[in-house]
Amino acid sequence: PPTDIDSLRQPLIAGSIQVQQQIISQLAQLGNEGLEVLMEFLLKRRDNPATWVDGKAYQVLYKSDAPQAKEFLLSWFPEGIVPLKSECGINYNPLQQLLALQDFQAADRITIEKMCELSGPTAVQRKWLYFTEVENSSAVDLQTINNLWLVHSEGKFGFSVQREIWLSLGKNWENFWPKIGWKQGNNWTRYPHEFTWDLSAPRGHLPLSNQLRGVRVFASLLSHPAWTQL
Ligand code: UYC
């Protein structure tokens, strides 16, 4: 029997996160009428901070070829559903777009670039960070980058997720690496091919942070005041 679209509206709004997620994928298969319900859903939730459920709904519309979906996003969410706040005049829209497409590998590259931009022109030239630069990075900007990752990864990826796991392991790096899939036994996961660039990855797998020069930069990032000001 054809799915009754109206019977999906109520659980989309009031269901558990798992139910909401399932209904969003159902609606994605139901053509323009399904897209309409997703647009209505996003509008209704517009005044609240975006969650990863909003991220799912947004991604369906963003990937759709339907002209109504394109027009809707252009008029209501031209920069996505996460406010792209920056204290340093940095444009996070390219990161937003790659994450909306679930292109996690390209998003990871851009994240490294944006982290350098955030640290200033010398870091942009150098292409890697000093821990002192990370310590002095804007909390607002770090939160923007983190929120983009969280909202577009079912809450699985982001610095705050990595921080939470790291703290839960008593800041023990050797236990942390295998937990986030960066090391197996004595072997570091090799960049880029051995990393998992989709949501089947372990929690906290992305974004990457190169450990070639030691853990100090990553330690500063995971200890940044941005994560306790949220
Ligand atoms: N790489 O192994 N990594 C690179 C990771 C290490 C290495 C970039 C992460 C261990 C070299 C990213 C892990 C190691 C380069 C990452 C990892 C190593 C490179 C691109 C698991 C050798 C070439 C951005 C912890 C044993 C560039 C960038 C260079 C690149 C990420 C080697 C994102 C998470 C200790 C030789 N690795 N990296 O930073 O700098 O260049 O020479 O972490």
Coordinates of C-alpha atoms and ligand atoms in Angstrom, one line a residue:
P1 CA 0.0 0.0 0.0
P2 CA 1.2 3.6 -0.6
T3 CA 2.7 5.3 2.4
D4 CA 0.3 7.8 3.9
I5 CA 2.4 10.9 4.2
D6 CA 0.2 12.4 6.9
S7 CA 0.8 9.5 9.2
L8 CA 4.5 10.3 9.1
R9 CA 4.1 13.9 10.3
Q10 CA 3.4 13.2 14.0
P11 CA 6.2 10.7 14.7
L12 CA 8.6 12.9 12.7
I13 CA 8.0 15.7 15.3
A14 CA 7.4 13.7 18.4
G15 CA 9.2 10.3 17.9
S16 CA 12.4 9.2 19.5
I17 CA 15.6 10.2 17.6
Q18 CA 15.8 6.8 16.1
V19 CA 12.2 7.0 14.9
Q20 CA 12.8 10.5 13.5
Q21 CA 15.9 9.3 11.6
Q22 CA 14.0 6.4 10.1
I23 CA 11.1 8.6 9.0
I24 CA 13.5 11.1 7.4
S25 CA 14.9 8.3 5.2
Q26 CA 11.3 7.2 4.4
L27 CA 10.3 10.7 3.4
A28 CA 13.4 11.0 1.2
Q29 CA 12.0 8.2 -0.9
L30 CA 8.6 9.8 -1.3
G31 CA 9.3 12.5 -3.9
N32 CA 8.1 16.1 -3.7
E33 CA 5.5 15.4 -1.0
G34 CA 8.1 13.9 1.2
L35 CA 10.4 16.8 0.7
E36 CA 7.5 19.2 1.6
V37 CA 7.2 17.5 5.0
L38 CA 11.0 17.8 5.6
M39 CA 10.8 21.5 4.7
E40 CA 8.0 22.0 7.1
F41 CA 9.9 20.1 9.8
L42 CA 13.1 22.3 9.4
L43 CA 11.0 25.5 9.5
K44 CA 9.3 24.5 12.6
R45 CA 12.6 23.8 14.4
R46 CA 14.3 26.9 13.0
D47 CA 14.5 28.8 16.3
N48 CA 16.2 26.0 18.2
P49 CA 19.8 24.9 17.9
A50 CA 20.2 22.4 15.1
T51 CA 20.6 18.7 16.2
W52 CA 21.9 15.9 14.0
V53 CA 18.2 15.0 13.2
D54 CA 17.9 18.5 11.6
G55 CA 21.2 17.7 9.9
K56 CA 19.7 14.5 8.3
A57 CA 16.6 16.4 7.1
Y58 CA 18.8 19.2 5.7
Q59 CA 21.1 16.7 3.9
V60 CA 18.2 15.1 2.1
L61 CA 17.0 18.5 0.8
Y62 CA 20.6 19.6 0.0
K63 CA 21.3 16.5 -2.1
S64 CA 17.9 16.7 -3.9
D65 CA 17.6 17.9 -7.5
A66 CA 14.0 19.1 -6.9
P67 CA 13.7 22.9 -7.7
Q68 CA 11.4 23.5 -4.7
A69 CA 14.1 22.1 -2.3
K70 CA 16.8 24.2 -3.9
E71 CA 14.6 27.3 -3.7
F72 CA 13.6 26.6 -0.1
L73 CA 17.2 26.2 1.1
L74 CA 18.3 29.3 -0.8
S75 CA 15.6 31.4 0.9
W76 CA 15.6 29.9 4.4
F77 CA 19.0 28.3 5.0
P78 CA 21.4 29.9 2.5
E79 CA 24.3 29.0 4.8
G80 CA 23.0 25.7 6.2
I81 CA 21.4 25.0 9.6
V82 CA 24.5 25.7 11.8
P83 CA 25.2 29.4 12.4
L84 CA 28.6 30.0 10.8
K85 CA 29.8 32.4 13.5
S86 CA 33.4 33.5 13.3
E87 CA 35.3 36.1 15.3
C88 CA 38.1 36.1 12.7
G89 CA 36.1 36.7 9.5
I90 CA 36.5 33.1 8.4
N91 CA 34.1 31.7 5.9
Y92 CA 32.9 28.2 7.1
N93 CA 30.4 27.7 4.2
P94 CA 32.8 25.5 2.2
L95 CA 33.1 23.2 5.2
Q96 CA 29.3 23.3 5.7
Q97 CA 28.7 22.2 2.1
L98 CA 31.1 19.3 2.1
L99 CA 29.6 18.0 5.4
A100 CA 26.1 18.4 4.0
L101 CA 27.2 16.1 1.2
Q102 CA 28.8 13.7 3.7
D103 CA 32.1 14.1 1.9
F104 CA 34.0 13.5 5.1
Q105 CA 37.4 13.2 3.5
A106 CA 37.2 16.6 1.8
A107 CA 35.6 18.1 4.9
D108 CA 38.6 16.8 6.9
R109 CA 41.1 18.5 4.6
I110 CA 39.2 21.8 4.8
T111 CA 39.0 21.5 8.5
I112 CA 42.8 21.4 8.7
E113 CA 43.0 24.4 6.4
K114 CA 40.4 26.4 8.5
M115 CA 42.3 25.5 11.7
C116 CA 45.4 27.0 10.2
E117 CA 43.5 30.1 9.0
L118 CA 42.2 30.5 12.6
S119 CA 45.8 30.5 13.8
G120 CA 46.9 33.2 11.4
P121 CA 48.9 33.8 8.3
T122 CA 52.1 32.1 9.5
A123 CA 50.2 28.9 10.3
V124 CA 48.6 29.0 6.9
Q125 CA 52.0 29.1 5.2
R126 CA 53.4 26.5 7.5
K127 CA 50.3 24.2 7.0
W128 CA 50.4 22.9 10.6
L129 CA 49.8 24.3 14.1
Y130 CA 51.8 25.2 17.2
F131 CA 50.0 24.3 20.4
T132 CA 50.3 27.9 21.5
E133 CA 48.3 28.9 18.4
V134 CA 45.6 26.4 19.3
E135 CA 45.4 27.7 22.9
N136 CA 44.8 31.2 21.5
S137 CA 42.2 30.2 18.9
S138 CA 38.8 31.7 19.1
A139 CA 36.3 29.5 21.1
V140 CA 33.5 30.8 18.9
D141 CA 35.2 29.6 15.8
L142 CA 36.2 26.2 17.3
Q143 CA 32.5 25.7 18.4
T144 CA 31.3 26.5 14.8
I145 CA 33.7 23.9 13.3
N146 CA 32.7 21.4 16.0
N147 CA 28.9 22.0 15.6
L148 CA 29.2 21.5 11.8
W149 CA 30.8 18.1 12.4
L150 CA 28.4 17.0 15.1
V151 CA 25.2 18.0 13.2
H152 CA 26.3 16.4 10.0
S153 CA 27.6 13.1 11.5
E154 CA 24.7 11.9 13.7
G155 CA 26.7 13.3 16.6
K156 CA 29.6 10.9 15.9
F157 CA 32.4 13.1 14.8
G158 CA 33.9 16.4 16.2
F159 CA 36.5 17.6 18.7
S160 CA 34.0 17.6 21.6
V161 CA 33.3 13.9 20.9
Q162 CA 37.0 13.2 20.9
R163 CA 37.4 15.2 24.1
E164 CA 34.7 13.2 25.8
I165 CA 36.3 9.9 24.9
W166 CA 39.7 11.1 25.9
L167 CA 38.5 12.3 29.3
S168 CA 36.6 9.0 29.9
L169 CA 39.9 7.2 29.4
G170 CA 41.7 9.4 31.9
K171 CA 43.6 11.2 29.1
N172 CA 45.5 8.0 28.4
W173 CA 46.7 8.4 24.8
E174 CA 47.6 4.7 24.3
N175 CA 44.1 3.7 25.1
F176 CA 42.6 6.6 23.2
W177 CA 44.2 5.8 19.7
P178 CA 42.7 2.4 19.2
K179 CA 39.3 3.6 20.6
I180 CA 39.0 6.2 17.8
G181 CA 40.6 3.9 15.2
W182 CA 43.9 5.8 14.8
K183 CA 46.1 2.9 15.8
Q184 CA 45.9 -0.9 15.8
G185 CA 48.4 -2.7 18.0
N186 CA 51.7 -1.0 17.3
N187 CA 50.6 0.3 13.9
W188 CA 49.4 3.9 13.2
T189 CA 46.5 4.1 10.8
R190 CA 48.0 5.4 7.5
Y191 CA 46.8 8.6 6.0
P192 CA 44.6 8.8 4.0
H193 CA 43.6 5.3 2.8
E194 CA 43.4 3.4 6.1
F195 CA 41.0 5.9 7.7
T196 CA 37.3 5.3 7.4
W197 CA 35.6 8.2 5.6
D198 CA 32.0 7.4 6.5
L199 CA 29.7 6.9 9.4
S200 CA 30.7 3.3 9.9
A201 CA 33.9 4.7 11.6
P202 CA 34.2 4.5 15.4
R203 CA 32.9 7.5 17.4
G204 CA 35.5 10.3 17.4
H205 CA 37.4 9.0 14.3
L206 CA 37.2 12.4 12.6
P207 CA 38.3 15.1 12.2
L208 CA 42.0 13.9 12.0
S209 CA 44.9 15.6 13.6
N210 CA 48.3 14.5 12.5
Q211 CA 50.4 13.2 15.4
L212 CA 53.8 13.3 13.5
R213 CA 55.0 16.2 15.7
G214 CA 53.6 14.8 19.0
V215 CA 50.4 15.0 21.0
R216 CA 50.8 18.6 22.3
V217 CA 48.7 20.3 19.7
F218 CA 45.9 17.8 20.0
A219 CA 46.1 17.9 23.8
S220 CA 45.7 21.7 23.7
L221 CA 42.7 21.4 21.3
L222 CA 40.9 18.9 23.5
S223 CA 41.6 21.0 26.6
H224 CA 40.4 24.3 25.0
P225 CA 37.9 26.4 27.0
A226 CA 35.6 26.2 24.0
W227 CA 34.4 22.8 25.2
T228 CA 33.4 23.9 28.7
Q229 CA 31.7 27.1 27.5
L230 CA 29.2 25.2 25.3
Ligands
UYC1 N1 48.2 10.4 10.3 O1 49.2 8.5 11.2 N2 51.5 11.8 8.4 C1 49.0 13.4 7.6 C2 47.2 11.1 10.7 C3 51.2 10.2 12.5 C4 52.7 11.3 8.5 C5 47.9 14.3 7.4 C6 46.6 10.6 11.9 C7 52.1 9.1 12.8 C8 53.5 11.9 7.4 C9 46.9 14.0 8.3 C10 47.3 9.5 12.2 C11 53.0 9.1 11.5 C12 52.7 12.8 6.7 C13 47.4 12.9 9.0 C14 48.4 9.4 11.2 C15 52.6 10.1 10.7 C16 51.4 12.7 7.3 C17 47.9 15.4 6.3 C18 47.2 8.5 13.3 C19 54.0 8.2 11.3 C20 53.0 13.6 5.5 C21 47.9 16.8 6.8 C22 47.6 9.1 14.6 C23 54.4 7.0 12.1 C24 53.0 15.1 5.8 C25 49.2 17.0 7.4 C26 54.2 15.6 6.6 C27 50.3 13.5 6.9 C28 46.7 12.3 10.1 C29 53.1 10.4 9.4 C30 45.6 14.6 8.4 C31 45.4 11.1 12.6 C32 52.8 9.3 14.0 C33 54.9 11.6 7.1 N3 48.7 12.6 8.6 N4 51.5 10.8 11.3 O2 49.3 17.3 8.6 O3 53.9 16.4 7.5 O4 50.2 17.0 6.7 O5 55.3 15.2 6.2 O6 50.4 10.6 13.2

